[in-house]
């Protein structure tokens, strides 16, 4: 009997090829986004693993310097002599700039913002050798000579950008001006330090010391002796390293930290995948419901002929299975193609914090994506199957009619699908990804709870849709009623015919548009936060960065201040402190400059008193994010170790909304006197320069020239902002593209619903035509019907999207620090226009069918 | 006595349907004349071609050859837009099944021709005409009932009201009582007859039922796509079917 049922189910699907194809495409798109997200996230996890390998090489532990002066020779000796240490490999890393022929700092666009390069000084007797901790893979040329101080290795990509080859000269800005180096080899890939974004050039330790002055290693990588453990060596090092503060990082720490930075991306892709699949489920449910209402009489006949309820259930579920399996297979293929595009897009973002080399198909991912697709399809089919089972043999004798469903059954179905998608997603996602799982361990809450909140919002909105459909439909048809009153009246009636079907169709559109609006809000928050951050904390229009610490006594600030048009010059140094065993970014700033310039938004503490206290010493101002992380308040004291087993107490005198950007978060602010006397800060590594109001354009060229003369690289704040916003823009374009797919699925749903609406009222359309309605009027009536659904979906979607935007705000830092909720008006207008446009476009074919209905056949149609 | 110009004239109509290699001749040279205010019944068995003839007379379908002239204008060759205007302004249809829009109330259904023409059926002359036809079909007070709140007979009377509301040149009714019991069918035919007798409405009725055809002034008997006979009954108030049945028996029908 199952074979017979399967044949029947298959023939029933074949009888409506358009509807069947649309449903398969709908579920395929859902599965595709899910699978693409899985493959992308697996690619990211592989990228994290690869990055850990690249960063750590064969080392087990990294001893990092806190202070600019680096780790002293005494520390290096202590590390080398510690029990369990086989190899200690020092690296000196410093950011600097390549010599440029002409500085175009008058240009405030992002193009004028020249990315710095990183000079990585290594010991050629250790690295690049068979026993060393890091491999230097050469694309061409040769390695560094241990004795040479003029050789440089350049990543192949950078060499290509700069038009360099082996034997050419690369001039690097050093402490004492430009120094020429000979390119002896090209490195394959990004080079030895993946954090340098492919702009890390490698020289010998001797060469880097010559370039940047005599300073210690930025870090020392440690290879363990046979039998030694990481924990044992950590204990030994903590006992022996008393010369200056340091931070220890093992491979797991690094993986966790990288994993945390990708959590937001993964959470968002997972969420979009779930939402898209949800839209696909709507489509399937609608398809099966429509097929059912068309075949009531047929099923009644089957029941009269002795088919049991269970067999009818099976018939509907077999249809769902056919749709689910076909859609899932197609979805896997589409998803793989999609993941390649995503990997390329993410890969092109540069410093996005999301490492990915390419898509990686996780072993279980294929099976699980397909399984979720099939499960969701079957869940969507449950209610139609139950309804089909309830059809009595007597139905075969009645004229065709529209079956009405209770509100309870609508809500029951919605809840079933949502719970299935949610539970399946949460259960299967981590398994499919392997050891890391959703959002990594460290940020599990941010990774899972926020998407769940979003899911709940979508659920509430979609469940409310059937309840408010009446007033919503009247409101949505208003714009059409102004110009096409007859068509608007008739189409509104048609939408009220099967409220559940209309509600589901509108619901699918709603959630797709809600995602677009939410992402728009998030992107807006990120942009606003970037701009606010930069303008709120930096006391200048432009930042001139130095490759070396510039001491106050050198008079550089005074020389810059002497440039005509410059109002103020404020020195800034970025460094790190250790607090409660954790590395915290810190910045040395002049409180008086910040007070004069009106920077920093205080959320606690007295502004004037706090900034005065900062300069006096013994005080610190912490950003809200750091205060929240550690549970700090004004009046608390930070005990900050400074080496030699000693610690300095810094009392919190103020909490600010945003702090200066640091390496891995926001920086605590410390006065210059404490920074130099306690934390090893030798001088400013940047100067914030404020121009006299209205004179920036005229003064910029003069300042650029002066800065260059002082070996400084000037960058306008607007340049930094546009570079960051550009990266955000590309990232959000990717998410938008994924969310657009959800709207596309909703469009397919509209095609399905309208086609069904047309087929169900063939006779009515015949009557209207017989009563004098033109083909064009019929066409317009169906298009207005779609437009009304589009407007309804847009109204609800935009509203839900704004709410979602608030709920999603700041998912794992995507919104940026201190980002407040933003209502993305432009996105709302564009999303609404897109949704209404897609809806009306989807009406094209059904409207065509409707307008071509033969009156004679229609009035004979039963 | 001067003979008025016919309101409707069909000249040598043929209609051929092709189904693959097979062709079926539904009409084979039908000519017919209907005078203004006349009630004509087209009678015949299933498949005789009577409904096809009605569809062509009303501009719903086109003949393979021949022509139809309505009010002096040839309508059998009209394009879709012109044929649509014709249906909206000059003809009214009543079909066998209860052809109402279920989501509109009775008054809205009756006012459809106005709505479609872009007029507001709730105001002005349109509203007066709707009130008028509701009285004619004896449905006063049911204006705001939805179709599912009306009986089968009431639904069909609403359909008649809709056909009449635009004061068309001719009303074409295709088996309007085919789906109804005897009593309800009688009410429908009474409504049609009243519009003819009191308002001078020209009506062409298609039926296979002699009792329904007995309401007509004249019966055209169609068989195998041709008019086999014409039976003139004259305008009568009693609608007795006996004379017609006797005449049909004479013809062997």
PDB file of C-alpha atoms in Angstrom, chain A residues 322-584:
ATOM      1  CA  UNK A 322       9.401  14.043  -1.528  1.00  0.00           C
ATOM      2  CA  UNK A 323       9.469  17.853  -1.300  1.00  0.00           C
ATOM      3  CA  UNK A 324      11.858  17.786   1.660  1.00  0.00           C
ATOM      4  CA  UNK A 325      14.340  15.363   0.137  1.00  0.00           C
ATOM      5  CA  UNK A 326      14.339  17.092  -3.267  1.00  0.00           C
ATOM      6  CA  UNK A 327      14.628  20.527  -1.665  1.00  0.00           C
ATOM      7  CA  UNK A 328      17.397  19.418   0.664  1.00  0.00           C
ATOM      8  CA  UNK A 329      19.501  17.902  -2.118  1.00  0.00           C
ATOM      9  CA  UNK A 330      19.123  21.028  -4.239  1.00  0.00           C
ATOM     10  CA  UNK A 331      19.795  23.129  -1.138  1.00  0.00           C
ATOM     11  CA  UNK A 332      23.098  21.368  -0.431  1.00  0.00           C
ATOM     12  CA  UNK A 333      24.345  22.163  -3.928  1.00  0.00           C
ATOM     13  CA  UNK A 334      23.179  25.774  -3.725  1.00  0.00           C
ATOM     14  CA  UNK A 335      24.579  26.092  -0.206  1.00  0.00           C
ATOM     15  CA  UNK A 336      28.023  24.955  -1.244  1.00  0.00           C
ATOM     16  CA  UNK A 337      28.081  27.540  -4.041  1.00  0.00           C
ATOM     17  CA  UNK A 338      26.819  30.163  -1.600  1.00  0.00           C
ATOM     18  CA  UNK A 339      29.523  29.317   0.943  1.00  0.00           C
ATOM     19  CA  UNK A 340      32.235  29.907  -1.661  1.00  0.00           C
ATOM     20  CA  UNK A 341      30.844  33.404  -2.254  1.00  0.00           C
ATOM     21  CA  UNK A 342      30.584  34.048   1.503  1.00  0.00           C
ATOM     22  CA  UNK A 343      34.159  32.852   2.116  1.00  0.00           C
ATOM     23  CA  UNK A 344      35.423  35.171  -0.617  1.00  0.00           C
ATOM     24  CA  UNK A 345      33.440  38.103   0.746  1.00  0.00           C
ATOM     25  CA  UNK A 346      34.560  37.525   4.337  1.00  0.00           C
ATOM     26  CA  UNK A 347      38.125  36.887   3.164  1.00  0.00           C
ATOM     27  CA  UNK A 348      38.135  40.258   1.412  1.00  0.00           C
ATOM     28  CA  UNK A 349      37.158  42.098   4.580  1.00  0.00           C
ATOM     29  CA  UNK A 350      40.707  42.146   5.906  1.00  0.00           C
ATOM     30  CA  UNK A 351      40.799  42.935   9.605  1.00  0.00           C
ATOM     31  CA  UNK A 352      37.246  41.765  10.263  1.00  0.00           C
ATOM     32  CA  UNK A 353      38.245  39.478  13.091  1.00  0.00           C
ATOM     33  CA  UNK A 354      36.817  36.554  11.124  1.00  0.00           C
ATOM     34  CA  UNK A 355      39.596  34.285   9.864  1.00  0.00           C
ATOM     35  CA  UNK A 356      38.545  32.104   6.948  1.00  0.00           C
ATOM     36  CA  UNK A 357      40.572  30.532   4.176  1.00  0.00           C
ATOM     37  CA  UNK A 358      37.746  28.930   2.303  1.00  0.00           C
ATOM     38  CA  UNK A 359      34.650  26.799   2.799  1.00  0.00           C
ATOM     39  CA  UNK A 360      35.132  23.562   4.719  1.00  0.00           C
ATOM     40  CA  UNK A 361      32.427  20.914   4.439  1.00  0.00           C
ATOM     41  CA  UNK A 362      32.058  19.485   7.949  1.00  0.00           C
ATOM     42  CA  UNK A 363      31.706  15.690   7.921  1.00  0.00           C
ATOM     43  CA  UNK A 364      28.310  15.664   9.593  1.00  0.00           C
ATOM     44  CA  UNK A 365      27.160  18.983   8.162  1.00  0.00           C
ATOM     45  CA  UNK A 366      25.826  17.549   4.915  1.00  0.00           C
ATOM     46  CA  UNK A 367      23.690  14.959   6.629  1.00  0.00           C
ATOM     47  CA  UNK A 368      22.515  17.349   9.304  1.00  0.00           C
ATOM     48  CA  UNK A 369      21.573  20.197   6.947  1.00  0.00           C
ATOM     49  CA  UNK A 370      19.572  17.759   4.854  1.00  0.00           C
ATOM     50  CA  UNK A 371      18.037  16.270   7.989  1.00  0.00           C
ATOM     51  CA  UNK A 372      16.970  19.671   9.307  1.00  0.00           C
ATOM     52  CA  UNK A 373      15.479  20.480   5.891  1.00  0.00           C
ATOM     53  CA  UNK A 374      13.489  17.240   5.884  1.00  0.00           C
ATOM     54  CA  UNK A 375      12.467  17.590   9.549  1.00  0.00           C
ATOM     55  CA  UNK A 376      11.202  21.116   9.018  1.00  0.00           C
ATOM     56  CA  UNK A 377       9.286  20.006   5.937  1.00  0.00           C
ATOM     57  CA  UNK A 378       7.707  17.141   7.850  1.00  0.00           C
ATOM     58  CA  UNK A 379       6.868  19.439  10.769  1.00  0.00           C
ATOM     59  CA  UNK A 380       5.223  21.821   8.312  1.00  0.00           C
ATOM     60  CA  UNK A 381       3.264  18.884   6.889  1.00  0.00           C
ATOM     61  CA  UNK A 382       1.905  17.678  10.220  1.00  0.00           C
ATOM     62  CA  UNK A 383      -1.072  20.004  10.407  1.00  0.00           C
ATOM     63  CA  UNK A 384      -2.135  19.461   6.775  1.00  0.00           C
ATOM     64  CA  UNK A 385      -1.750  15.707   7.358  1.00  0.00           C
ATOM     65  CA  UNK A 386      -3.975  15.850  10.436  1.00  0.00           C
ATOM     66  CA  UNK A 387      -6.531  17.947   8.542  1.00  0.00           C
ATOM     67  CA  UNK A 388      -6.463  15.497   5.638  1.00  0.00           C
ATOM     68  CA  UNK A 389      -7.095  12.606   7.996  1.00  0.00           C
ATOM     69  CA  UNK A 390     -10.208  14.383   9.285  1.00  0.00           C
ATOM     70  CA  UNK A 391     -11.821  14.578   5.850  1.00  0.00           C
ATOM     71  CA  UNK A 392     -14.868  12.331   5.931  1.00  0.00           C
ATOM     72  CA  UNK A 393     -16.103  10.237   3.011  1.00  0.00           C
ATOM     73  CA  UNK A 394     -19.146  12.499   2.900  1.00  0.00           C
ATOM     74  CA  UNK A 395     -16.929  15.371   1.742  1.00  0.00           C
ATOM     75  CA  UNK A 396     -16.702  13.645  -1.620  1.00  0.00           C
ATOM     76  CA  UNK A 397     -20.386  14.336  -2.145  1.00  0.00           C
ATOM     77  CA  UNK A 398     -20.343  18.012  -1.249  1.00  0.00           C
ATOM     78  CA  UNK A 399     -19.486  20.865  -3.573  1.00  0.00           C
ATOM     79  CA  UNK A 400     -15.956  22.173  -3.273  1.00  0.00           C
ATOM     80  CA  UNK A 401     -15.567  24.634  -0.468  1.00  0.00           C
ATOM     81  CA  UNK A 402     -12.899  26.389   1.458  1.00  0.00           C
ATOM     82  CA  UNK A 403     -12.052  24.522   4.628  1.00  0.00           C
ATOM     83  CA  UNK A 404     -11.859  26.711   7.645  1.00  0.00           C
ATOM     84  CA  UNK A 405      -9.288  26.127  10.341  1.00  0.00           C
ATOM     85  CA  UNK A 406      -9.523  27.173  13.925  1.00  0.00           C
ATOM     86  CA  UNK A 407      -7.135  29.713  15.327  1.00  0.00           C
ATOM     87  CA  UNK A 408      -5.911  27.090  17.786  1.00  0.00           C
ATOM     88  CA  UNK A 409      -4.746  24.820  14.977  1.00  0.00           C
ATOM     89  CA  UNK A 410      -2.975  27.728  13.265  1.00  0.00           C
ATOM     90  CA  UNK A 411      -1.098  28.631  16.407  1.00  0.00           C
ATOM     91  CA  UNK A 412      -0.377  24.993  17.174  1.00  0.00           C
ATOM     92  CA  UNK A 413       1.177  24.539  13.783  1.00  0.00           C
ATOM     93  CA  UNK A 414       3.281  27.686  14.015  1.00  0.00           C
ATOM     94  CA  UNK A 415       4.529  26.729  17.445  1.00  0.00           C
ATOM     95  CA  UNK A 416       5.369  23.217  16.198  1.00  0.00           C
ATOM     96  CA  UNK A 417       7.458  24.512  13.290  1.00  0.00           C
ATOM     97  CA  UNK A 418       9.230  27.138  15.342  1.00  0.00           C
ATOM     98  CA  UNK A 419      10.060  24.726  18.126  1.00  0.00           C
ATOM     99  CA  UNK A 420      11.252  22.106  15.620  1.00  0.00           C
ATOM    100  CA  UNK A 421      13.493  24.566  13.808  1.00  0.00           C
ATOM    101  CA  UNK A 422      14.776  26.018  17.067  1.00  0.00           C
ATOM    102  CA  UNK A 423      15.436  22.707  18.823  1.00  0.00           C
ATOM    103  CA  UNK A 424      16.884  21.088  15.694  1.00  0.00           C
ATOM    104  CA  UNK A 425      19.117  24.101  15.134  1.00  0.00           C
ATOM    105  CA  UNK A 426      20.364  24.292  18.693  1.00  0.00           C
ATOM    106  CA  UNK A 427      20.899  20.551  18.963  1.00  0.00           C
ATOM    107  CA  UNK A 428      22.473  19.952  15.614  1.00  0.00           C
ATOM    108  CA  UNK A 429      24.535  23.077  15.044  1.00  0.00           C
ATOM    109  CA  UNK A 430      27.321  22.342  17.530  1.00  0.00           C
ATOM    110  CA  UNK A 431      27.454  18.691  16.474  1.00  0.00           C
ATOM    111  CA  UNK A 432      27.711  19.690  12.840  1.00  0.00           C
ATOM    112  CA  UNK A 433      30.527  22.114  13.514  1.00  0.00           C
ATOM    113  CA  UNK A 434      32.634  19.800  15.620  1.00  0.00           C
ATOM    114  CA  UNK A 435      34.533  20.735  18.763  1.00  0.00           C
ATOM    115  CA  UNK A 436      33.954  24.500  18.763  1.00  0.00           C
ATOM    116  CA  UNK A 437      30.204  24.697  18.375  1.00  0.00           C
ATOM    117  CA  UNK A 438      28.061  27.779  18.212  1.00  0.00           C
ATOM    118  CA  UNK A 439      29.829  30.874  19.335  1.00  0.00           C
ATOM    119  CA  UNK A 440      32.644  29.031  21.080  1.00  0.00           C
ATOM    120  CA  UNK A 441      32.634  28.322  24.787  1.00  0.00           C
ATOM    121  CA  UNK A 442      33.605  31.743  26.037  1.00  0.00           C
ATOM    122  CA  UNK A 443      30.724  33.614  24.451  1.00  0.00           C
ATOM    123  CA  UNK A 444      28.132  30.892  24.437  1.00  0.00           C
ATOM    124  CA  UNK A 445      25.536  33.151  25.995  1.00  0.00           C
ATOM    125  CA  UNK A 446      25.923  35.911  23.442  1.00  0.00           C
ATOM    126  CA  UNK A 447      25.967  33.296  20.700  1.00  0.00           C
ATOM    127  CA  UNK A 448      22.789  31.496  21.626  1.00  0.00           C
ATOM    128  CA  UNK A 449      20.580  33.606  23.858  1.00  0.00           C
ATOM    129  CA  UNK A 450      20.322  36.642  21.595  1.00  0.00           C
ATOM    130  CA  UNK A 451      19.300  34.599  18.541  1.00  0.00           C
ATOM    131  CA  UNK A 452      16.739  32.873  20.743  1.00  0.00           C
ATOM    132  CA  UNK A 453      15.326  36.262  21.746  1.00  0.00           C
ATOM    133  CA  UNK A 454      15.146  37.166  18.065  1.00  0.00           C
ATOM    134  CA  UNK A 455      13.456  33.909  17.294  1.00  0.00           C
ATOM    135  CA  UNK A 456      10.914  34.582  20.017  1.00  0.00           C
ATOM    136  CA  UNK A 457      10.170  38.040  18.583  1.00  0.00           C
ATOM    137  CA  UNK A 458       9.615  36.516  15.142  1.00  0.00           C
ATOM    138  CA  UNK A 459       7.378  33.847  16.643  1.00  0.00           C
ATOM    139  CA  UNK A 460       5.231  36.416  18.429  1.00  0.00           C
ATOM    140  CA  UNK A 461       4.932  38.542  15.297  1.00  0.00           C
ATOM    141  CA  UNK A 462       3.979  35.626  13.069  1.00  0.00           C
ATOM    142  CA  UNK A 463       1.500  34.303  15.620  1.00  0.00           C
ATOM    143  CA  UNK A 464      -0.093  37.735  15.904  1.00  0.00           C
ATOM    144  CA  UNK A 465      -0.495  38.043  12.138  1.00  0.00           C
ATOM    145  CA  UNK A 466      -3.686  35.924  11.818  1.00  0.00           C
ATOM    146  CA  UNK A 467      -5.256  37.852  14.704  1.00  0.00           C
ATOM    147  CA  UNK A 468      -4.716  41.301  13.227  1.00  0.00           C
ATOM    148  CA  UNK A 469      -5.134  40.396   9.589  1.00  0.00           C
ATOM    149  CA  UNK A 470      -8.498  42.187   9.219  1.00  0.00           C
ATOM    150  CA  UNK A 471      -7.437  45.687  10.289  1.00  0.00           C
ATOM    151  CA  UNK A 472      -3.983  45.137   8.841  1.00  0.00           C
ATOM    152  CA  UNK A 473      -5.462  44.239   5.430  1.00  0.00           C
ATOM    153  CA  UNK A 474      -7.692  47.329   5.477  1.00  0.00           C
ATOM    154  CA  UNK A 475      -4.726  49.510   6.353  1.00  0.00           C
ATOM    155  CA  UNK A 476      -2.489  47.861   3.753  1.00  0.00           C
ATOM    156  CA  UNK A 477      -5.044  48.244   0.966  1.00  0.00           C
ATOM    157  CA  UNK A 478      -5.519  51.984   1.596  1.00  0.00           C
ATOM    158  CA  UNK A 479      -2.809  53.133  -0.854  1.00  0.00           C
ATOM    159  CA  UNK A 480      -4.346  50.980  -3.601  1.00  0.00           C
ATOM    160  CA  UNK A 481      -7.914  52.008  -2.758  1.00  0.00           C
ATOM    161  CA  UNK A 482      -7.014  55.592  -3.598  1.00  0.00           C
ATOM    162  CA  UNK A 483      -6.303  54.773  -7.230  1.00  0.00           C
ATOM    163  CA  UNK A 484      -8.006  51.443  -7.885  1.00  0.00           C
ATOM    164  CA  UNK A 485     -10.982  51.282  -5.504  1.00  0.00           C
ATOM    165  CA  UNK A 486     -12.788  48.408  -7.248  1.00  0.00           C
ATOM    166  CA  UNK A 487      -9.682  46.231  -7.484  1.00  0.00           C
ATOM    167  CA  UNK A 488      -8.695  47.070  -3.894  1.00  0.00           C
ATOM    168  CA  UNK A 489     -12.153  46.154  -2.550  1.00  0.00           C
ATOM    169  CA  UNK A 490     -12.291  42.849  -4.434  1.00  0.00           C
ATOM    170  CA  UNK A 491      -8.715  41.854  -3.645  1.00  0.00           C
ATOM    171  CA  UNK A 492      -9.144  42.632   0.049  1.00  0.00           C
ATOM    172  CA  UNK A 493     -12.114  40.314   0.098  1.00  0.00           C
ATOM    173  CA  UNK A 494     -10.071  37.653  -1.594  1.00  0.00           C
ATOM    174  CA  UNK A 495      -7.325  37.922   1.011  1.00  0.00           C
ATOM    175  CA  UNK A 496      -9.896  37.448   3.752  1.00  0.00           C
ATOM    176  CA  UNK A 497     -11.100  34.230   2.086  1.00  0.00           C
ATOM    177  CA  UNK A 498      -8.468  32.003   3.703  1.00  0.00           C
ATOM    178  CA  UNK A 499      -7.067  34.007   6.552  1.00  0.00           C
ATOM    179  CA  UNK A 500      -4.577  31.363   7.570  1.00  0.00           C
ATOM    180  CA  UNK A 501      -3.067  31.147   4.127  1.00  0.00           C
ATOM    181  CA  UNK A 502      -2.851  34.915   3.846  1.00  0.00           C
ATOM    182  CA  UNK A 503      -1.425  35.209   7.351  1.00  0.00           C
ATOM    183  CA  UNK A 504       1.273  32.652   6.621  1.00  0.00           C
ATOM    184  CA  UNK A 505       2.207  34.313   3.357  1.00  0.00           C
ATOM    185  CA  UNK A 506       2.360  37.726   4.980  1.00  0.00           C
ATOM    186  CA  UNK A 507       4.239  36.174   7.921  1.00  0.00           C
ATOM    187  CA  UNK A 508       6.977  34.793   5.676  1.00  0.00           C
ATOM    188  CA  UNK A 509       7.430  38.195   4.090  1.00  0.00           C
ATOM    189  CA  UNK A 510       7.361  39.827   7.500  1.00  0.00           C
ATOM    190  CA  UNK A 511      10.252  37.821   8.905  1.00  0.00           C
ATOM    191  CA  UNK A 512      12.400  38.274   5.801  1.00  0.00           C
ATOM    192  CA  UNK A 513      11.903  42.038   5.860  1.00  0.00           C
ATOM    193  CA  UNK A 514      12.340  42.105   9.636  1.00  0.00           C
ATOM    194  CA  UNK A 515      15.790  40.576   9.231  1.00  0.00           C
ATOM    195  CA  UNK A 516      16.776  43.163   6.627  1.00  0.00           C
ATOM    196  CA  UNK A 517      15.567  46.035   8.803  1.00  0.00           C
ATOM    197  CA  UNK A 518      17.215  44.541  11.898  1.00  0.00           C
ATOM    198  CA  UNK A 519      20.507  44.202  10.056  1.00  0.00           C
ATOM    199  CA  UNK A 520      20.111  47.753   8.791  1.00  0.00           C
ATOM    200  CA  UNK A 521      19.625  48.893  12.374  1.00  0.00           C
ATOM    201  CA  UNK A 522      22.657  46.941  13.462  1.00  0.00           C
ATOM    202  CA  UNK A 523      24.773  48.354  10.656  1.00  0.00           C
ATOM    203  CA  UNK A 524      23.518  51.834  11.498  1.00  0.00           C
ATOM    204  CA  UNK A 525      24.446  51.292  15.155  1.00  0.00           C
ATOM    205  CA  UNK A 526      27.888  50.085  14.124  1.00  0.00           C
ATOM    206  CA  UNK A 527      28.449  53.126  11.899  1.00  0.00           C
ATOM    207  CA  UNK A 528      27.119  55.514  14.510  1.00  0.00           C
ATOM    208  CA  UNK A 529      29.242  53.836  17.171  1.00  0.00           C
ATOM    209  CA  UNK A 530      32.383  54.086  15.062  1.00  0.00           C
ATOM    210  CA  UNK A 531      31.821  57.761  14.375  1.00  0.00           C
ATOM    211  CA  UNK A 532      30.794  58.510  17.950  1.00  0.00           C
ATOM    212  CA  UNK A 533      33.719  56.544  19.319  1.00  0.00           C
ATOM    213  CA  UNK A 534      36.287  58.373  17.270  1.00  0.00           C
ATOM    214  CA  UNK A 535      34.850  61.836  17.767  1.00  0.00           C
ATOM    215  CA  UNK A 536      34.014  61.273  21.434  1.00  0.00           C
ATOM    216  CA  UNK A 537      37.419  60.141  22.642  1.00  0.00           C
ATOM    217  CA  UNK A 538      40.098  61.529  20.330  1.00  0.00           C
ATOM    218  CA  UNK A 539      40.918  65.175  21.035  1.00  0.00           C
ATOM    219  CA  UNK A 540      41.759  65.990  17.420  1.00  0.00           C
ATOM    220  CA  UNK A 541      40.787  66.083  13.770  1.00  0.00           C
ATOM    221  CA  UNK A 542      43.776  64.031  12.793  1.00  0.00           C
ATOM    222  CA  UNK A 543      46.099  61.500  14.389  1.00  0.00           C
ATOM    223  CA  UNK A 544      49.839  61.445  13.637  1.00  0.00           C
ATOM    224  CA  UNK A 545      51.294  58.067  14.551  1.00  0.00           C
ATOM    225  CA  UNK A 546      54.887  57.317  15.318  1.00  0.00           C
ATOM    226  CA  UNK A 547      56.804  54.104  14.921  1.00  0.00           C
ATOM    227  CA  UNK A 548      58.717  54.774  18.128  1.00  0.00           C
ATOM    228  CA  UNK A 549      57.874  56.249  21.478  1.00  0.00           C
ATOM    229  CA  UNK A 550      58.479  59.988  21.396  1.00  0.00           C
ATOM    230  CA  UNK A 551      59.456  61.344  24.787  1.00  0.00           C
ATOM    231  CA  UNK A 552      58.004  64.631  25.994  1.00  0.00           C
ATOM    232  CA  UNK A 553      61.436  66.195  26.068  1.00  0.00           C
ATOM    233  CA  UNK A 554      61.964  65.781  22.348  1.00  0.00           C
ATOM    234  CA  UNK A 555      59.741  68.742  21.581  1.00  0.00           C
ATOM    235  CA  UNK A 556      57.858  66.993  18.781  1.00  0.00           C
ATOM    236  CA  UNK A 557      54.494  68.109  20.131  1.00  0.00           C
ATOM    237  CA  UNK A 558      55.703  71.686  20.233  1.00  0.00           C
ATOM    238  CA  UNK A 559      56.932  71.492  16.642  1.00  0.00           C
ATOM    239  CA  UNK A 560      53.578  70.166  15.485  1.00  0.00           C
ATOM    240  CA  UNK A 561      51.758  72.823  17.469  1.00  0.00           C
ATOM    241  CA  UNK A 562      53.837  75.457  15.721  1.00  0.00           C
ATOM    242  CA  UNK A 563      52.371  74.522  12.316  1.00  0.00           C
ATOM    243  CA  UNK A 564      50.040  77.341  11.237  1.00  0.00           C
ATOM    244  CA  UNK A 565      46.405  76.396  11.732  1.00  0.00           C
ATOM    245  CA  UNK A 566      47.074  73.828  14.454  1.00  0.00           C
ATOM    246  CA  UNK A 567      45.256  74.607  17.703  1.00  0.00           C
ATOM    247  CA  UNK A 568      46.282  71.777  20.038  1.00  0.00           C
ATOM    248  CA  UNK A 569      48.488  68.691  20.042  1.00  0.00           C
ATOM    249  CA  UNK A 570      47.845  65.979  22.586  1.00  0.00           C
ATOM    250  CA  UNK A 571      50.204  63.007  23.097  1.00  0.00           C
ATOM    251  CA  UNK A 572      48.780  59.476  23.403  1.00  0.00           C
ATOM    252  CA  UNK A 573      50.553  56.192  24.141  1.00  0.00           C
ATOM    253  CA  UNK A 574      48.949  52.789  23.979  1.00  0.00           C
ATOM    254  CA  UNK A 575      50.190  50.019  26.226  1.00  0.00           C
ATOM    255  CA  UNK A 576      48.828  47.193  28.318  1.00  0.00           C
ATOM    256  CA  UNK A 577      48.387  46.458  31.987  1.00  0.00           C
ATOM    257  CA  UNK A 578      47.605  43.259  33.833  1.00  0.00           C
ATOM    258  CA  UNK A 579      44.482  43.281  36.009  1.00  0.00           C
ATOM    259  CA  UNK A 580      43.254  40.220  37.882  1.00  0.00           C
ATOM    260  CA  UNK A 581      45.532  38.131  35.667  1.00  0.00           C
ATOM    261  CA  UNK A 582      44.026  39.442  32.455  1.00  0.00           C
ATOM    262  CA  UNK A 583      45.616  41.680  29.867  1.00  0.00           C
ATOM    263  CA  UNK A 584      43.790  45.009  29.713  1.00  0.00           C
TER     264      UNK A 584
END
